[in-house]
Tab-separated table of C-alpha atoms in Angstrom:
chain	number	residue	atom	x	y	z
N	1	MET	CA	-1.509	-6.536	10.752
N	2	ARG	CA	0.695	-3.764	12.046
N	3	ASP	CA	0.857	-3.585	15.834
N	4	TYR	CA	0.971	0.181	16.358
N	5	ASN	CA	0.536	-0.148	20.107
N	6	TYR	CA	3.587	-2.346	20.605
N	7	GLY	CA	5.652	-0.226	18.227
N	8	ASN	CA	4.832	2.929	20.142
N	9	TYR	CA	5.612	1.120	23.418
N	10	LEU	CA	9.125	0.280	22.144
N	11	LEU	CA	9.559	3.827	20.858
N	12	SER	CA	8.661	5.285	24.276
N	13	LEU	CA	11.175	2.997	26.014
N	14	ARG	CA	13.966	3.999	23.641
N	15	GLU	CA	13.230	7.720	23.947
N	16	LYS	CA	13.109	7.379	27.724
N	17	SER	CA	16.558	5.741	27.618
N	18	GLY	CA	17.955	8.634	25.566
N	19	LEU	CA	19.230	6.318	22.824
N	20	SER	CA	18.920	6.973	19.093
N	21	GLN	CA	17.834	4.171	16.768
N	22	LYS	CA	21.424	3.922	15.529
N	23	GLU	CA	22.832	3.666	19.076
N	24	LEU	CA	20.317	0.992	20.075
N	25	ALA	CA	20.994	-0.978	16.891
N	26	ALA	CA	24.732	-0.919	17.646
N	27	LYS	CA	24.127	-2.312	21.146
N	28	LEU	CA	21.986	-5.123	19.717
N	29	GLY	CA	24.236	-5.866	16.739
N	30	ILE	CA	21.462	-5.245	14.221
N	31	THR	CA	20.634	-2.545	11.663
N	32	ASN	CA	18.825	0.637	12.663
N	33	LYS	CA	16.311	-0.233	9.919
N	34	ALA	CA	15.288	-3.257	12.012
N	35	VAL	CA	14.735	-1.003	15.034
N	36	SER	CA	12.669	1.326	12.829
N	37	LYS	CA	10.444	-1.555	11.743
N	38	TRP	CA	9.842	-2.566	15.363
N	39	GLU	CA	8.818	0.964	16.260
N	40	ASN	CA	6.572	1.237	13.185
N	41	GLY	CA	4.741	-1.907	14.267
N	42	ASN	CA	5.841	-3.713	11.080
N	43	ALA	CA	7.956	-6.316	12.908
N	44	LYS	CA	8.695	-7.553	16.437
N	45	PRO	CA	11.930	-8.504	18.212
N	46	GLY	CA	12.742	-12.165	18.834
N	47	LEU	CA	13.311	-13.691	22.266
N	48	GLU	CA	17.074	-12.985	22.392
N	49	GLN	CA	16.442	-9.387	21.381
N	50	LEU	CA	13.677	-9.053	24.001
N	51	ILE	CA	16.105	-10.215	26.693
N	52	ALA	CA	18.684	-7.667	25.523
N	53	LEU	CA	16.075	-4.883	25.376
N	54	ALA	CA	14.921	-5.681	28.912
N	55	GLU	CA	18.502	-5.261	30.148
N	56	ILE	CA	19.154	-2.066	28.155
N	57	TYR	CA	15.890	-0.393	29.198
N	58	GLY	CA	15.763	-1.749	32.747
N	59	GLU	CA	12.302	-3.047	31.947
N	60	PRO	CA	11.050	-6.429	33.253
N	61	LEU	CA	11.185	-9.035	30.494
N	62	GLU	CA	7.632	-10.128	31.286
N	63	ASN	CA	6.398	-6.596	30.496
N	64	LEU	CA	8.040	-6.655	27.059
N	65	ALA	CA	6.667	-10.133	26.357
N	66	LYS	CA	3.149	-9.336	27.578
N	67	MET	CA	2.960	-6.178	25.505
N	68	GLN	CA	4.138	-8.132	22.473
N	69	ILE	CA	1.346	-10.710	22.620
N	70	LYS	CA	-1.430	-8.445	23.853
N	71	LYS	CA	-4.379	-8.524	21.445
N	72	GLN	CA	-6.036	-5.338	20.340
N	73	GLY	CA	-9.749	-5.320	19.540
N	74	LYS	CA	-9.722	-2.420	17.102
N	75	GLN	CA	-9.864	-2.628	13.329
N	76	ILE	CA	-7.562	0.157	12.151
N	77	THR	CA	-7.319	0.969	8.451
N	78	LYS	CA	-5.015	3.653	7.064
N	79	ILE	CA	-5.580	4.973	3.544
N	80	VAL	CA	-4.188	7.709	1.309
N	81	VAL	CA	-6.291	10.019	-0.839
N	82	THR	CA	-3.909	11.512	-3.362
N	83	GLY	CA	-3.856	12.803	-6.935
N	84	GLY	CA	-2.953	15.822	-8.999
N	85	PRO	CA	-3.806	19.423	-8.057
N	86	CYS	CA	-7.516	20.307	-8.203
N	87	ALA	CA	-8.668	16.697	-8.163
N	88	GLY	CA	-11.455	17.127	-5.612
N	89	LYS	CA	-9.608	15.916	-2.521
N	90	SER	CA	-11.083	18.517	-0.165
N	91	THR	CA	-14.625	17.572	-1.131
N	92	ALA	CA	-13.728	13.885	-1.048
N	93	LEU	CA	-12.526	14.142	2.550
N	94	ASN	CA	-15.887	15.634	3.590
N	95	TRP	CA	-17.771	12.835	1.814
N	96	ILE	CA	-15.548	10.220	3.479
N	97	ARG	CA	-16.119	11.665	6.944
N	98	GLU	CA	-19.894	11.798	6.549
N	99	THR	CA	-20.235	8.370	4.915
N	100	PHE	CA	-18.017	6.293	7.163
N	101	SER	CA	-18.947	8.042	10.396
N	102	LYS	CA	-22.484	6.811	9.698
N	103	LYS	CA	-21.082	3.287	9.265
N	104	GLY	CA	-19.685	3.347	12.798
N	105	TYR	CA	-16.091	4.378	12.084
N	106	ALA	CA	-14.026	6.884	13.981
N	107	VAL	CA	-12.667	8.838	11.003
N	108	LEU	CA	-9.330	10.570	11.608
N	109	PHE	CA	-7.752	12.949	9.092
N	110	ILE	CA	-4.092	13.802	8.602
N	111	SER	CA	-3.920	17.093	6.715
N	112	GLU	CA	-1.770	17.712	3.648
N	113	GLY	CA	1.774	18.485	4.798
N	114	PRO	CA	2.985	20.581	1.842
N	115	THR	CA	-0.018	22.926	2.046
N	116	ASP	CA	0.439	23.364	5.807
N	117	LEU	CA	4.131	24.119	5.360
N	118	ILE	CA	3.620	26.555	2.488
N	119	ASN	CA	0.844	28.389	4.352
N	120	GLY	CA	3.203	28.558	7.332
N	121	GLY	CA	5.991	30.146	5.294
N	122	VAL	CA	8.058	27.036	4.489
N	123	ALA	CA	8.004	26.526	0.721
N	124	PRO	CA	10.163	25.108	-2.091
N	125	TRP	CA	11.305	28.629	-2.917
N	126	THR	CA	12.241	29.465	0.717
N	127	CYS	CA	14.369	26.333	1.283
N	128	LYS	CA	17.932	25.852	0.062
N	129	SER	CA	16.828	23.119	-2.347
N	130	THR	CA	13.863	21.034	-3.422
N	131	ILE	CA	15.442	18.078	-1.616
N	132	ASP	CA	15.473	20.056	1.643
N	133	PHE	CA	11.802	20.975	1.265
N	134	GLN	CA	10.658	17.462	0.361
N	135	THR	CA	12.715	16.008	3.221
N	136	THR	CA	10.817	18.328	5.555
N	137	VAL	CA	7.500	17.290	3.991
N	138	LEU	CA	8.231	13.585	4.305
N	139	LYS	CA	9.500	13.866	7.879
N	140	LEU	CA	6.429	15.878	8.915
N	141	GLN	CA	4.095	13.335	7.312
N	142	TYR	CA	5.942	10.402	8.895
N	143	GLU	CA	5.745	11.862	12.410
N	144	ARG	CA	2.106	12.878	11.994
N	145	GLU	CA	1.136	9.370	10.957
N	146	LYS	CA	2.797	7.853	14.027
N	147	ILE	CA	0.899	10.273	16.260
N	148	PHE	CA	-2.424	9.444	14.621
N	149	GLU	CA	-1.750	5.689	14.680
N	150	ASN	CA	-1.130	5.908	18.429
N	151	ALA	CA	-4.299	7.971	18.871
N	152	ALA	CA	-6.285	5.405	16.873
N	153	MET	CA	-5.185	2.618	19.221
N	154	ASN	CA	-6.354	4.586	22.232
N	155	ILE	CA	-9.526	6.200	20.903
N	156	ALA	CA	-12.509	5.360	23.099
N	157	GLY	CA	-15.920	4.138	22.030
N	158	TYR	CA	-15.018	2.785	18.565
N	159	ASP	CA	-14.060	-0.692	17.362
N	160	LYS	CA	-13.365	0.545	13.808
N	161	VAL	CA	-11.010	3.417	12.986
N	162	LEU	CA	-10.323	4.848	9.532
N	163	ILE	CA	-7.202	7.014	9.243
N	164	VAL	CA	-7.338	9.132	6.085
N	165	CYS	CA	-4.125	10.760	4.877
N	166	ASP	CA	-4.516	13.813	2.645
N	167	ARG	CA	-1.539	12.725	0.522
N	168	GLY	CA	1.011	10.236	1.785
N	169	LEU	CA	4.725	9.614	2.081
N	170	MET	CA	5.256	8.689	-1.570
N	171	ASP	CA	3.817	11.963	-2.885
N	172	SER	CA	7.184	13.639	-2.380
N	173	LYS	CA	8.608	11.461	-5.140
N	174	ALA	CA	6.509	13.363	-7.707
N	175	TYR	CA	8.594	16.511	-7.111
N	176	VAL	CA	12.131	15.105	-7.278
N	177	ASN	CA	14.029	12.677	-9.482
N	178	GLU	CA	14.826	9.062	-8.554
N	179	TYR	CA	18.306	9.829	-7.203
N	180	GLU	CA	17.078	12.769	-5.109
N	181	PHE	CA	14.273	10.666	-3.619
N	182	MET	CA	16.740	7.960	-2.647
N	183	GLN	CA	18.852	10.641	-0.934
N	184	ILE	CA	15.785	11.819	1.024
N	185	LEU	CA	15.016	8.267	2.157
N	186	LYS	CA	18.647	7.793	3.184
N	187	ARG	CA	18.536	10.958	5.285
N	188	LEU	CA	15.462	9.642	7.123
N	189	ASN	CA	16.605	6.007	7.316
N	190	LEU	CA	13.584	4.761	5.362
N	191	SER	CA	13.045	2.493	2.364
N	192	GLU	CA	10.665	2.915	-0.565
N	193	THR	CA	8.874	-0.395	0.004
N	194	GLU	CA	8.465	0.417	3.691
N	195	ILE	CA	6.790	3.786	3.159
N	196	ARG	CA	4.796	2.901	0.009
N	197	ASP	CA	3.227	-0.228	1.464
N	198	ASN	CA	2.633	1.364	4.865
N	199	TYR	CA	-0.993	2.012	3.841
N	200	ASP	CA	-3.898	-0.390	3.413
N	201	GLY	CA	-5.175	1.407	0.318
N	202	VAL	CA	-4.209	4.269	-2.009
N	203	PHE	CA	-6.883	6.188	-3.932
N	204	HIS	CA	-5.666	8.474	-6.710
N	205	LEU	CA	-8.093	11.207	-7.777
N	206	VAL	CA	-7.237	12.413	-11.267
N	207	THR	CA	-6.761	16.182	-11.573
N	208	ALA	CA	-9.456	18.189	-13.335
N	209	ALA	CA	-6.673	19.211	-15.737
N	210	ILE	CA	-7.071	15.733	-17.294
N	211	GLY	CA	-10.562	15.168	-18.620
N	212	ALA	CA	-12.321	18.102	-16.938
N	213	GLU	CA	-10.119	21.010	-17.968
N	214	GLU	CA	-12.892	23.608	-17.746
N	215	PHE	CA	-13.090	23.017	-13.982
N	216	TYR	CA	-9.371	23.403	-13.228
N	217	SER	CA	-8.771	26.299	-10.823
N	218	SER	CA	-6.413	27.435	-8.081
N	219	GLU	CA	-8.950	29.654	-6.328
N	220	ASN	CA	-9.831	27.127	-3.601
N	221	ASN	CA	-6.208	26.528	-2.529
N	222	LYS	CA	-3.825	29.432	-1.957
N	223	ALA	CA	-0.853	27.021	-1.906
N	224	ARG	CA	-1.618	25.766	-5.432
N	225	TYR	CA	0.658	27.365	-7.991
N	226	GLU	CA	0.586	24.914	-10.941
N	227	THR	CA	-0.904	25.726	-14.323
N	228	ALA	CA	-3.264	23.142	-15.867
N	229	THR	CA	-0.409	21.720	-17.935
N	230	GLU	CA	1.849	21.516	-14.899
N	231	ALA	CA	-0.976	19.955	-12.855
N	232	ALA	CA	-1.438	17.195	-15.438
N	233	ALA	CA	2.292	16.437	-15.313
N	234	VAL	CA	2.268	16.342	-11.491
N	235	ASP	CA	-0.740	14.004	-11.609
N	236	ARG	CA	1.116	11.535	-13.822
N	237	ARG	CA	4.251	11.675	-11.667
N	238	THR	CA	2.210	11.154	-8.500
N	239	LEU	CA	0.445	8.139	-9.953
N	240	ASN	CA	3.782	6.738	-11.066
N	241	ALA	CA	5.199	7.219	-7.563
N	242	TRP	CA	2.446	5.057	-6.028
N	243	THR	CA	2.511	2.388	-8.750
N	244	GLY	CA	3.543	-0.875	-7.124
N	245	HIS	CA	1.256	-0.551	-4.093
N	246	PRO	CA	-0.859	-3.715	-3.641
N	247	HIS	CA	-4.144	-1.760	-3.543
N	248	LEU	CA	-3.985	1.292	-5.823
N	249	ARG	CA	-7.219	2.600	-7.368
N	250	VAL	CA	-7.574	5.424	-9.908
N	251	ILE	CA	-10.716	7.594	-9.774
N	252	ASP	CA	-10.966	9.426	-13.096
N	253	ASN	CA	-13.120	12.210	-14.592
N	254	ASN	CA	-15.150	10.079	-17.002
N	255	THR	CA	-18.300	10.877	-15.014
N	256	ASP	CA	-19.736	14.001	-13.401
N	257	PHE	CA	-18.160	15.132	-10.130
N	258	ASN	CA	-20.779	13.610	-7.820
N	259	SER	CA	-20.358	10.259	-9.532
N	260	LYS	CA	-16.609	10.600	-9.143
N	261	MET	CA	-17.076	10.989	-5.383
N	262	LYS	CA	-19.466	8.010	-5.263
N	263	ASN	CA	-16.924	5.888	-7.147
N	264	LEU	CA	-14.323	6.805	-4.537
N	265	LEU	CA	-16.635	5.859	-1.660
N	266	SER	CA	-17.452	2.581	-3.373
N	267	GLU	CA	-13.764	1.707	-3.728
N	268	ILE	CA	-13.046	2.555	-0.078
N	269	SER	CA	-16.075	0.510	1.025
N	270	ALA	CA	-14.773	-2.464	-0.936
N	271	LEU	CA	-11.385	-2.175	0.805
N	272	LEU	CA	-13.038	-1.980	4.227
N	273	GLY	CA	-15.380	-4.876	3.511
N	274	GLU	CA	-18.540	-2.790	3.760
N	275	PRO	CA	-20.762	-4.775	3.508
N	276	GLU	CA	-18.443	-7.593	2.299
N	277	PRO	CA	-14.847	-7.549	1.015
N	278	TYR	CA	-15.487	-8.619	-2.576
N	279	GLU	CA	-12.660	-8.977	-5.081
N	280	ILE	CA	-13.695	-8.723	-8.747
N	281	GLU	CA	-11.006	-9.440	-11.300
N	282	ARG	CA	-10.400	-10.480	-14.899
N	283	LYS	CA	-7.422	-12.629	-15.825
N	284	TYR	CA	-5.751	-13.142	-19.222
N	285	LEU	CA	-3.104	-15.472	-20.594
N	286	ILE	CA	-0.822	-13.312	-22.755
N	287	GLU	CA	2.252	-13.643	-24.895
N	288	MET	CA	5.430	-12.657	-23.071
N	289	PRO	CA	5.586	-8.866	-23.530
N	290	ASN	CA	8.540	-6.567	-24.004
N	291	ILE	CA	9.197	-5.697	-20.351
N	292	ALA	CA	11.662	-2.910	-21.148
N	293	LYS	CA	8.977	-1.265	-23.266
N	294	LEU	CA	6.392	-1.547	-20.470
N	295	GLU	CA	8.838	0.054	-18.064
N	296	LYS	CA	9.641	2.883	-20.465
N	297	ILE	CA	6.123	3.662	-21.731
N	298	PHE	CA	3.942	2.861	-18.715
N	299	GLY	CA	6.440	3.156	-15.863
N	300	ALA	CA	5.886	-0.489	-14.853
N	301	LYS	CA	7.306	-1.255	-11.389
N	302	LYS	CA	8.951	-4.584	-10.629
N	303	LEU	CA	8.205	-6.617	-7.487
N	304	ASP	CA	9.289	-10.072	-6.376
N	305	ILE	CA	6.610	-12.263	-4.819
N	306	ILE	CA	6.822	-15.536	-2.912
N	307	GLN	CA	3.409	-17.057	-2.259
N	308	THR	CA	2.804	-20.033	0.056
N	309	TYR	CA	-0.519	-21.821	0.470
N	310	LEU	CA	-1.608	-22.907	3.924
N	311	LYS	CA	-3.676	-25.875	5.027
N	312	SER	CA	-7.431	-25.239	4.991
N	313	THR	CA	-10.177	-27.429	6.456
N	314	ASN	CA	-13.225	-25.679	4.951
N	315	GLY	CA	-12.244	-25.276	1.296
N	316	ASP	CA	-11.154	-21.643	1.585
N	317	GLU	CA	-7.968	-20.563	-0.170
N	318	ILE	CA	-5.501	-19.319	2.457
N	319	ARG	CA	-2.082	-18.000	1.503
N	320	VAL	CA	0.766	-15.924	2.881
N	321	ARG	CA	2.841	-13.698	0.661
N	322	GLN	CA	6.221	-11.989	0.781
N	323	ARG	CA	6.210	-8.948	-1.493
N	324	GLY	CA	8.967	-6.426	-2.245
N	325	GLN	CA	12.382	-6.086	-3.823
N	326	ASP	CA	16.103	-6.133	-3.036
N	327	GLY	CA	15.688	-7.605	0.446
N	328	ASP	CA	13.056	-5.074	1.531
N	329	TYR	CA	9.745	-6.922	1.957
N	330	VAL	CA	6.268	-6.674	3.432
N	331	TYR	CA	4.095	-9.644	4.375
N	332	TYR	CA	0.387	-10.469	4.019
N	333	GLN	CA	-2.095	-13.229	4.753
N	334	THR	CA	-5.067	-13.569	2.384
N	335	THR	CA	-8.180	-15.725	2.712
N	336	LYS	CA	-10.423	-16.148	-0.352
N	337	LYS	CA	-13.882	-17.696	-0.729
N	338	THR	CA	-15.361	-17.976	-4.243
N	339	ILE	CA	-18.868	-16.537	-4.790
N	340	ASN	CA	-19.154	-16.847	-8.584
N	341	ASN	CA	-16.893	-16.881	-11.655
N	342	LEU	CA	-15.820	-13.241	-11.222
N	343	LYS	CA	-16.508	-12.416	-7.580
N	344	ARG	CA	-14.750	-13.663	-4.462
N	345	ILE	CA	-14.811	-12.625	-0.810
N	346	GLU	CA	-11.255	-11.682	0.071
N	347	VAL	CA	-9.928	-10.831	3.525
N	348	GLU	CA	-6.328	-9.610	3.721
N	349	LYS	CA	-4.232	-8.592	6.695
N	350	ARG	CA	-0.693	-7.339	7.121
N	351	LEU	CA	1.773	-9.565	8.976
N	352	SER	CA	5.009	-8.956	10.797
N	353	LYS	CA	7.985	-10.980	9.576
N	354	ASP	CA	7.782	-13.222	12.653
N	355	GLU	CA	4.063	-13.863	12.091
N	356	TYR	CA	4.792	-14.687	8.456
N	357	LEU	CA	7.555	-17.150	9.369
N	358	ASN	CA	5.311	-18.838	11.938
N	359	LEU	CA	2.500	-19.281	9.403
N	360	ILE	CA	4.930	-20.768	6.863
N	361	MET	CA	5.091	-23.753	9.217
N	362	GLN	CA	1.431	-24.428	8.351
N	363	ALA	CA	2.160	-24.705	4.622
N	364	ASP	CA	0.106	-27.124	2.534
N	365	THR	CA	2.747	-29.636	1.463
N	366	ASN	CA	0.588	-30.678	-1.497
N	367	LYS	CA	1.174	-27.281	-3.079
N	368	LYS	CA	4.367	-25.840	-4.458
N	369	GLN	CA	5.524	-22.452	-3.294
N	370	ILE	CA	4.858	-19.942	-6.069
N	371	ARG	CA	7.652	-17.528	-6.983
N	372	LYS	CA	6.909	-14.867	-9.557
N	373	THR	CA	7.966	-11.448	-10.742
N	374	ARG	CA	5.179	-8.890	-10.900
N	375	TYR	CA	5.110	-5.695	-12.957
N	376	CYS	CA	2.481	-3.131	-11.904
N	377	PHE	CA	1.372	-0.278	-14.137
N	378	VAL	CA	-1.578	1.961	-14.937
N	379	TYR	CA	-3.258	2.097	-18.343
N	380	ASN	CA	-6.373	4.175	-19.074
N	381	ASN	CA	-6.857	4.661	-15.327
N	382	GLN	CA	-6.965	0.924	-14.636
N	383	TYR	CA	-4.365	-0.806	-12.457
N	384	LEU	CA	-2.797	-3.796	-14.214
N	385	GLU	CA	-0.613	-6.509	-12.676
N	386	LEU	CA	1.501	-8.681	-14.968
N	387	ASP	CA	2.928	-11.864	-13.464
N	388	ILE	CA	5.924	-13.701	-14.936
N	389	TYR	CA	6.575	-17.251	-13.744
N	390	PRO	CA	9.937	-19.065	-13.934
N	391	PHE	CA	8.365	-22.114	-15.630
N	392	TRP	CA	7.061	-20.103	-18.628
N	393	GLN	CA	9.373	-18.471	-21.164
N	394	ASP	CA	6.819	-17.440	-23.805
N	395	LYS	CA	3.732	-16.402	-21.855
N	396	ALA	CA	2.548	-14.607	-18.716
N	397	ILE	CA	-0.612	-13.755	-16.766
N	398	LEU	CA	-2.289	-10.323	-16.749
N	399	GLU	CA	-4.757	-9.469	-13.971
N	400	ILE	CA	-7.049	-6.450	-13.681
N	401	GLU	CA	-9.097	-5.759	-10.553
N	402	LEU	CA	-12.460	-4.132	-11.266
N	403	SER	CA	-14.895	-2.057	-9.249
N	404	SER	CA	-17.929	-3.801	-10.824
N	405	GLU	CA	-18.614	-6.949	-12.829
N	406	ASN	CA	-19.734	-4.861	-15.840
N	407	GLN	CA	-16.725	-2.546	-15.937
N	408	GLN	CA	-15.029	-2.357	-19.337
N	409	VAL	CA	-11.482	-3.717	-19.495
N	410	ASN	CA	-8.748	-1.785	-21.342
N	411	ILE	CA	-5.551	-3.601	-22.350
N	412	PRO	CA	-2.619	-1.899	-24.138
N	413	LYS	CA	-2.372	-2.859	-27.808
N	414	ASP	CA	1.253	-3.912	-27.296
N	415	ILE	CA	0.057	-6.760	-25.060
N	416	LYS	CA	-1.095	-9.750	-27.110
N	417	VAL	CA	-3.886	-11.661	-25.384
N	418	ILE	CA	-3.955	-15.401	-26.057
N	419	LYS	CA	-7.233	-15.929	-24.211
N	420	GLU	CA	-9.191	-14.866	-21.144
N	421	VAL	CA	-8.701	-17.337	-18.296
N	422	THR	CA	-10.789	-15.702	-15.557
N	423	GLN	CA	-12.980	-18.796	-15.270
N	424	ASP	CA	-10.262	-21.326	-16.117
N	425	ILE	CA	-9.186	-22.951	-12.861
N	426	THR	CA	-5.999	-24.327	-14.420
N	427	TYR	CA	-4.521	-20.806	-14.580
N	428	LYS	CA	-5.210	-19.866	-10.970
N	429	ASN	CA	-2.161	-19.625	-8.731
N	430	PHE	CA	-3.698	-22.283	-6.530
N	431	SER	CA	-3.700	-24.697	-9.478
N	432	LEU	CA	-0.237	-23.671	-10.680
N	433	ALA	CA	1.055	-24.635	-7.229
N	434	ASP	CA	-0.056	-28.269	-7.632
N	435	ILE	CA	2.663	-30.846	-7.200
N	436	ILE	CA	2.545	-33.196	-10.188
């Protein structure tokens, strides 16, 4: 779980010292990306680094150590509601506020940065380039989120806080090409994995221009300038930008609008564990697909995963996972309890790198560490995850998370299913990790 409070504490000390992230990193002999992760609450300094920080900041070491281990009682969840233009986000935000306020949450909203900038006179057509505008958008969003995360830690009278972002950091990628987006991230000293997986859940509302064309309009948003055709293209690019997030859900227009909103609330409730954090999934053994084709046609995103099972005394499945690519990773702990053949209670929390490394010491030595390559993609508004294991050359596993046990499953015709293995324990990761 991200420790926003400690991250903001380190940020305040650095700002008070007058040092930039780059200057502090140079003094410590580390990268400024590492400093950024500390201040985001995604990682914590080790003992040697704490000693050095105490000397640099003139802060007692015991203060730095105490703040690092201090436990916070709040459950803070940060989500993104995104999608194409005219997807129903404004209405959705009202439904979210009303629904989850009644469930005892403090609901905080971060408004849509591009709309605020355009209404304030800063627009793509007033900036020198699209890159300049999207850099401004991403920087504004990044700073706003830090402010709201700090506010969430200090909000009084609530144990549960839901931060709702009207669009998130990855939305900028829908308006530039891959190279330009990498240049934006470089300017801001950020990485794609870091900003994409900085949210607990991402909920993509499909634009009315896809499936509900008669309702597409720009009348309710003065900053909206896209035609229906352009809106559909933006929708697809936005969805592609977020593909690869561990909890991406697509809310389509296959129902009436009220049902669309109810589907969204149901998906958010499932993420929050209201009333219980159920995971419903179907799993298939498939022939090894043409990966290049999946990447080209469906925009499949590659991730490397290392999964380690921990010792458990009550029969629960407990694992820690490293997830990312090219040395840029995020870390999770997941606990699963089986309810029936399709449904399991799943509780997941984000870990810092140090927390992850400490938990690795509790590994179940009767289980092998699972290493796999995952390709994530969207097909017919369902989020598919395809896992390739090093010990199989001719087959792979396809998983689809569902919102209900009766939901219809759609699989691309190019993927050849050998058999469904949802109820076959021999194809669960837990079983594949058995030492023979």
